[in-house]
Coordinates of C-alpha atoms in Angstrom, one line a residue:
M1 CA -82.5 -81.5 -59.4
S2 CA -85.0 -78.6 -58.7
S3 CA -88.6 -78.7 -60.1
I4 CA -91.7 -76.9 -60.1
D5 CA -95.4 -78.4 -59.5
V6 CA -98.6 -76.8 -60.1
Y7 CA -101.4 -78.5 -58.4
Q8 CA -105.0 -77.6 -57.6
E9 CA -105.8 -77.7 -54.0
S10 CA -109.1 -79.1 -52.2
D11 CA -111.0 -76.0 -52.3
G12 CA -110.3 -75.7 -56.0
R13 CA -107.7 -73.1 -56.2
W14 CA -104.6 -73.5 -57.6
R15 CA -101.1 -73.1 -56.3
W16 CA -97.3 -73.9 -57.4
E17 CA -94.7 -75.4 -55.4
Y18 CA -90.8 -75.2 -56.0
R19 CA -88.8 -78.4 -54.7
D20 CA -85.0 -78.2 -54.7
G21 CA -83.7 -81.1 -52.6
E22 CA -84.8 -80.8 -49.3
V23 CA -86.3 -77.4 -49.9
D24 CA -89.9 -76.9 -50.9
L25 CA -91.3 -73.3 -51.3
K26 CA -95.1 -72.8 -51.6
S27 CA -96.5 -70.2 -53.4
N28 CA -97.7 -67.4 -50.9
R29 CA -101.2 -67.1 -52.5
T30 CA -103.7 -69.4 -54.5
Y31 CA -104.8 -68.8 -58.3
G32 CA -108.3 -69.2 -59.7
D33 CA -107.0 -71.5 -62.7
A34 CA -103.9 -73.2 -63.5
D35 CA -102.5 -71.0 -66.2
S36 CA -102.6 -68.2 -63.5
A37 CA -100.6 -70.3 -61.4
V38 CA -98.4 -71.4 -64.1
R39 CA -97.5 -67.7 -65.1
A40 CA -96.8 -66.7 -61.6
A41 CA -94.3 -69.8 -61.2
R42 CA -92.7 -68.8 -64.5
T43 CA -92.2 -65.0 -63.0
A44 CA -91.0 -66.6 -59.8
Y45 CA -88.2 -68.6 -61.1
P46 CA -87.5 -68.0 -64.8
D47 CA -84.1 -69.5 -65.1
Q48 CA -85.4 -72.9 -63.4
F49 CA -88.7 -73.0 -65.1
K50 CA -89.9 -76.1 -67.0
D51 CA -93.4 -76.6 -68.0
P52 CA -95.0 -78.2 -65.0
T53 CA -97.7 -80.6 -65.1
A54 CA -101.1 -79.2 -63.5
R55 CA -102.4 -81.6 -61.1
S56 CA -105.7 -82.1 -59.2
P57 CA -105.5 -83.4 -55.4
R58 CA -105.6 -86.7 -54.5
A59 CA -107.4 -85.7 -51.5
A60 CA -110.1 -83.9 -53.0
R61 CA -110.8 -87.0 -55.2
G62 CA -110.7 -89.1 -52.2
L63 CA -113.0 -87.0 -50.6
V64 CA -115.8 -87.0 -53.5
H65 CA -115.3 -90.8 -53.4
K66 CA -116.0 -91.2 -50.1
L67 CA -118.7 -88.6 -50.0
S68 CA -120.5 -90.7 -53.0
L69 CA -120.1 -93.9 -51.1
L70 CA -121.8 -92.5 -48.1
M71 CA -124.5 -91.2 -50.2
A72 CA -125.0 -94.7 -51.8
V73 CA -125.1 -96.2 -48.3
L74 CA -127.4 -93.8 -47.0
L75 CA -129.9 -94.6 -49.9
A76 CA -129.5 -98.2 -49.8
V77 CA -130.6 -98.0 -46.0
T78 CA -133.2 -95.6 -46.4
V79 CA -134.9 -98.0 -49.3
W80 CA -134.4 -101.3 -47.0
R81 CA -136.4 -99.4 -44.1
R82 CA -139.0 -98.3 -46.3
R83 CA -139.7 -101.8 -47.7
Q84 CA -139.4 -103.1 -44.1
G85 CA -141.9 -100.5 -42.8
A86 CA -144.3 -101.7 -45.8
T87 CA -144.2 -105.4 -45.1
N88 CA -145.2 -104.7 -41.1

């Protein structure tokens, strides 16, 4: 069964991907928004096209989460060190 997925890459650009069993074909370019990627996919595969669900990448969300966690740890260490310096 074939499908077309539209997804957002980690840099914020959008891309479509055609899948049919063992074949995965990604668009040869990226798009500034999901609607543009959907229109391009519809043009490339008009007979096979079903409205895809646009999705954001998990990797990008994971990166944001990891950076947020790192910033929280750095802030906690900075506060702790300042308090240690004030008591000595």
